[in-house]
Amino acid sequence: MIKPIRVADIRAHFINELKEQRFTIDKTGAKTIEILGASFLADEPSIFGVPSQEYIAKEFDWYTSMSTNINDIYGEEREAPAAWKYAANKHGEINSNYGLLIFSDKYYNQFKNVVDELSSNPDGRRATMVYNRPSIWTEYNENGKSDFICTNAVSYYIRDGKLHSVVQMRSNDVVFGYKNDYAWQREVMKLIVDRYLDQNIFSDLEVGDLYWQVQNLHVYERHFNLVM
């Protein structure tokens, strides 16, 4: 068996890249350190920094509400996070409500399709939720948005009594993006297991491993102080 790359290996790589000052420059002119084609076992909930459980809970509720307006994340409590405000149009609308993308009939209720596929073909390779779409090329910047969906697709596999998933991402910010996306994908895995067991009452299934594949995994210059 090939020993998988783990979060600790990714962390060490970024620390070394910063030490050697191997930077790229993003569209804003800021420095970044990055990995192209990153693939690793997501065995920790954070690469750098500490996850905000309060925000993770708010984002999960917002995702499952299927609202596409970022002002619904906190409601009247406070403003939406700056990253979401950057992605939204002037009305607060975005494309990347992940709950909408996997639960809604508009996008073919992919969550249900995956559970049904796993139930009928537990050894198969077709149980996939597609997050991105060709039309994103005309939708990412409509009415002032800047939201080209970051997750491409997530595939699920039942092996040895466990549900494993492979997350395939276009782009992922290490500090905020990874922590929150990791939390979301773990919760979706739990939901799939629960629904699967409801439909297959004589089966056993546990949440297994989460594999992370990212075309561009990066740390922004403003977060270099966390790379240690």
Short mmCIF file of C-alpha atoms in Angstrom, two decimals:
data_model
loop_
_atom_site.label_atom_id
_atom_site.label_comp_id
_atom_site.label_asym_id
_atom_site.label_seq_id
_atom_site.Cartn_x
_atom_site.Cartn_y
_atom_site.Cartn_z
CA MET A 1 0.00 0.00 0.00
CA ILE A 2 1.25 3.50 -0.88
CA LYS A 3 1.64 5.67 2.19
CA PRO A 4 -0.64 8.68 1.69
CA ILE A 5 0.47 12.28 1.98
CA ARG A 6 -1.17 13.80 5.06
CA VAL A 7 -1.97 17.25 6.36
CA ALA A 8 1.33 17.33 8.26
CA ASP A 9 3.20 16.91 4.96
CA ILE A 10 1.24 19.74 3.35
CA ARG A 11 1.95 21.95 6.36
CA ALA A 12 5.67 21.22 6.16
CA HIS A 13 5.71 22.05 2.45
CA PHE A 14 4.16 25.48 2.99
CA ILE A 15 6.54 26.24 5.85
CA ASN A 16 9.48 25.44 3.58
CA GLU A 17 8.07 27.45 0.66
CA LEU A 18 7.74 30.50 2.88
CA LYS A 19 11.24 30.00 4.28
CA GLU A 20 12.67 29.80 0.75
CA GLN A 21 10.50 32.76 -0.34
CA ARG A 22 9.05 30.93 -3.32
CA PHE A 23 6.08 33.13 -4.08
CA THR A 24 3.53 33.64 -6.82
CA ILE A 25 1.60 36.88 -7.28
CA ASP A 26 -2.21 36.78 -7.35
CA LYS A 27 -4.56 39.07 -9.30
CA THR A 28 -4.51 41.67 -6.50
CA GLY A 29 -0.71 41.89 -6.57
CA ALA A 30 -0.31 40.08 -3.25
CA LYS A 31 2.16 37.26 -2.68
CA THR A 32 0.92 33.69 -2.23
CA ILE A 33 2.57 30.35 -1.59
CA GLU A 34 0.88 27.49 -3.38
CA ILE A 35 0.81 23.85 -4.41
CA LEU A 36 -0.44 22.84 -7.84
CA GLY A 37 -2.19 19.47 -7.99
CA ALA A 38 -2.25 18.86 -4.24
CA SER A 39 -3.60 15.46 -3.19
CA PHE A 40 -3.61 14.28 0.41
CA LEU A 41 -5.51 12.48 3.14
CA ALA A 42 -7.46 15.15 5.02
CA ASP A 43 -6.75 13.73 8.46
CA GLU A 44 -6.83 17.06 10.34
CA PRO A 45 -9.55 19.76 10.36
CA SER A 46 -7.01 22.55 9.87
CA ILE A 47 -3.69 23.06 8.10
CA PHE A 48 -2.97 26.43 9.72
CA GLY A 49 -5.08 28.30 12.26
CA VAL A 50 -7.95 27.15 14.47
CA PRO A 51 -11.42 26.39 13.07
CA SER A 52 -14.23 28.66 14.26
CA GLN A 53 -16.93 26.28 15.41
CA GLU A 54 -19.34 29.19 15.71
CA TYR A 55 -18.88 30.16 12.08
CA ILE A 56 -18.90 26.54 10.89
CA ALA A 57 -22.30 26.06 12.54
CA LYS A 58 -23.63 29.27 10.96
CA GLU A 59 -22.36 28.31 7.54
CA PHE A 60 -23.83 24.82 7.82
CA ASP A 61 -27.24 26.26 8.71
CA TRP A 62 -26.99 28.71 5.83
CA TYR A 63 -26.01 25.98 3.39
CA THR A 64 -28.87 23.74 4.43
CA SER A 65 -31.29 26.68 4.14
CA MET A 66 -30.24 26.81 0.44
CA SER A 67 -30.27 30.63 0.50
CA THR A 68 -28.00 32.28 -2.06
CA ASN A 69 -27.80 35.54 -0.11
CA ILE A 70 -24.83 36.01 2.18
CA ASN A 71 -26.77 38.35 4.45
CA ASP A 72 -28.62 35.26 5.70
CA ILE A 73 -25.45 33.74 7.20
CA TYR A 74 -25.70 35.83 10.37
CA GLY A 75 -29.00 37.58 9.73
CA GLU A 76 -29.25 40.74 11.80
CA GLU A 77 -26.52 39.63 14.22
CA ARG A 78 -23.61 40.95 12.13
CA GLU A 79 -22.35 41.43 8.61
CA ALA A 80 -21.32 38.52 6.43
CA PRO A 81 -17.61 37.57 6.35
CA ALA A 82 -15.39 39.67 4.10
CA ALA A 83 -14.61 36.78 1.75
CA TRP A 84 -18.30 36.27 1.03
CA LYS A 85 -18.84 40.02 0.57
CA TYR A 86 -16.05 40.02 -2.01
CA ALA A 87 -17.76 37.19 -3.91
CA ALA A 88 -21.31 38.61 -3.79
CA ASN A 89 -23.06 41.17 -5.97
CA LYS A 90 -24.41 44.37 -4.45
CA HIS A 91 -27.53 42.53 -3.29
CA GLY A 92 -25.51 39.85 -1.47
CA GLU A 93 -26.21 37.10 -4.00
CA ILE A 94 -23.64 34.35 -4.70
CA ASN A 95 -23.47 31.02 -6.57
CA SER A 96 -21.69 28.90 -3.98
CA ASN A 97 -24.33 27.81 -1.51
CA TYR A 98 -23.21 24.20 -1.32
CA GLY A 99 -26.45 23.00 0.22
CA LEU A 100 -28.39 24.35 -2.74
CA LEU A 101 -26.03 22.60 -5.12
CA ILE A 102 -26.49 19.14 -3.59
CA PHE A 103 -29.96 19.19 -2.00
CA SER A 104 -32.15 21.20 -4.39
CA ASP A 105 -34.28 19.84 -7.20
CA LYS A 106 -32.85 22.63 -9.38
CA TYR A 107 -29.56 20.74 -9.37
CA TYR A 108 -31.16 17.29 -9.50
CA ASN A 109 -31.10 16.49 -5.77
CA GLN A 110 -27.62 15.06 -5.98
CA PHE A 111 -27.57 14.07 -2.31
CA LYS A 112 -30.54 11.73 -2.86
CA ASN A 113 -29.04 10.41 -6.07
CA VAL A 114 -25.79 9.55 -4.30
CA VAL A 115 -27.56 7.75 -1.45
CA ASP A 116 -29.70 5.82 -3.94
CA GLU A 117 -26.66 4.91 -6.02
CA LEU A 118 -24.73 3.71 -2.97
CA SER A 119 -27.75 1.67 -1.87
CA SER A 120 -28.17 -0.04 -5.23
CA ASN A 121 -24.49 -0.35 -6.07
CA PRO A 122 -22.37 -0.13 -2.90
CA ASP A 123 -19.21 -1.29 -4.65
CA GLY A 124 -19.57 1.20 -7.51
CA ARG A 125 -17.75 4.35 -8.61
CA ARG A 126 -20.62 6.53 -9.82
CA ALA A 127 -21.80 8.18 -6.58
CA THR A 128 -20.71 11.73 -7.34
CA MET A 129 -22.07 15.18 -6.54
CA VAL A 130 -21.10 17.79 -9.14
CA TYR A 131 -20.74 21.26 -7.64
CA ASN A 132 -19.37 23.24 -10.57
CA ARG A 133 -21.00 23.53 -14.00
CA PRO A 134 -20.15 24.80 -17.51
CA SER A 135 -22.55 27.73 -17.14
CA ILE A 136 -20.36 29.13 -14.36
CA TRP A 137 -18.43 30.91 -17.12
CA THR A 138 -21.39 33.24 -17.61
CA GLU A 139 -22.61 33.19 -14.01
CA TYR A 140 -19.47 33.83 -11.97
CA ASN A 141 -19.42 37.57 -12.65
CA GLU A 142 -23.07 38.34 -13.39
CA ASN A 143 -24.34 41.58 -11.84
CA GLY A 144 -21.00 42.23 -10.13
CA LYS A 145 -20.39 38.80 -8.57
CA SER A 146 -16.94 37.25 -8.31
CA ASP A 147 -17.91 33.68 -7.47
CA PHE A 148 -16.50 30.92 -9.67
CA ILE A 149 -17.46 27.86 -7.58
CA CYS A 150 -14.35 26.42 -5.87
CA THR A 151 -15.45 22.80 -5.46
CA ASN A 152 -15.67 20.84 -8.70
CA ALA A 153 -17.09 17.53 -7.49
CA VAL A 154 -17.13 15.05 -4.60
CA SER A 155 -17.23 11.28 -5.07
CA TYR A 156 -18.23 8.66 -2.49
CA TYR A 157 -17.17 5.06 -2.08
CA ILE A 158 -18.22 2.27 0.27
CA ARG A 159 -15.28 0.05 1.05
CA ASP A 160 -14.89 -2.38 3.97
CA GLY A 161 -18.00 -1.06 5.73
CA LYS A 162 -16.92 2.60 5.59
CA LEU A 163 -17.96 5.57 3.50
CA HIS A 164 -14.94 7.32 1.99
CA SER A 165 -15.04 10.50 -0.07
CA VAL A 166 -12.75 12.29 -2.50
CA VAL A 167 -13.13 16.07 -2.74
CA GLN A 168 -11.92 17.60 -6.01
CA MET A 169 -11.43 21.37 -5.90
CA ARG A 170 -10.53 24.03 -8.42
CA SER A 171 -9.06 26.36 -5.80
CA ASN A 172 -8.72 26.27 -2.03
CA ASP A 173 -7.45 28.86 0.43
CA VAL A 174 -5.58 26.97 3.13
CA VAL A 175 -6.49 29.19 6.07
CA PHE A 176 -10.23 29.85 5.76
CA GLY A 177 -11.31 27.73 2.80
CA TYR A 178 -9.88 24.37 3.86
CA LYS A 179 -11.15 24.52 7.46
CA ASN A 180 -14.71 25.40 6.52
CA ASP A 181 -14.89 23.13 3.49
CA TYR A 182 -13.46 20.25 5.50
CA ALA A 183 -16.17 20.73 8.14
CA TRP A 184 -18.90 20.83 5.48
CA GLN A 185 -17.68 17.70 3.70
CA ARG A 186 -17.43 15.79 6.97
CA GLU A 187 -21.02 16.75 7.85
CA VAL A 188 -22.24 15.65 4.41
CA MET A 189 -20.53 12.29 4.90
CA LYS A 190 -22.38 11.88 8.21
CA LEU A 191 -25.68 12.79 6.55
CA ILE A 192 -25.09 10.23 3.80
CA VAL A 193 -24.32 7.51 6.32
CA ASP A 194 -27.47 8.33 8.31
CA ARG A 195 -29.68 8.32 5.21
CA TYR A 196 -28.05 5.17 3.89
CA LEU A 197 -28.70 3.35 7.15
CA ASP A 198 -32.33 4.53 7.08
CA GLN A 199 -32.73 3.00 3.63
CA ASN A 200 -30.70 -0.13 4.38
CA ILE A 201 -31.71 -1.01 7.93
CA PHE A 202 -29.81 -4.29 7.98
CA SER A 203 -26.53 -2.72 6.89
CA ASP A 204 -23.61 -1.31 8.85
CA LEU A 205 -21.78 1.75 7.59
CA GLU A 206 -19.37 4.17 9.25
CA VAL A 207 -17.79 7.44 8.18
CA GLY A 208 -14.38 6.70 6.71
CA ASP A 209 -11.55 8.71 5.18
CA LEU A 210 -11.69 12.04 3.41
CA TYR A 211 -9.26 12.65 0.54
CA TRP A 212 -8.52 16.19 -0.66
CA GLN A 213 -7.50 16.94 -4.24
CA VAL A 214 -6.95 20.59 -5.16
CA GLN A 215 -5.78 22.09 -8.43
CA ASN A 216 -4.44 25.13 -6.56
CA LEU A 217 -3.97 25.04 -2.78
CA HIS A 218 -2.65 28.35 -1.51
CA VAL A 219 -1.89 30.66 1.42
CA TYR A 220 -2.35 34.41 0.99
CA GLU A 221 0.31 36.88 2.09
CA ARG A 222 -1.96 38.25 4.82
CA HIS A 223 -1.86 34.83 6.47
CA PHE A 224 1.90 34.21 6.26
CA ASN A 225 2.15 34.84 10.01
CA LEU A 226 0.16 31.63 10.58
CA VAL A 227 2.56 29.48 8.59
CA MET A 228 4.59 27.92 11.38
#
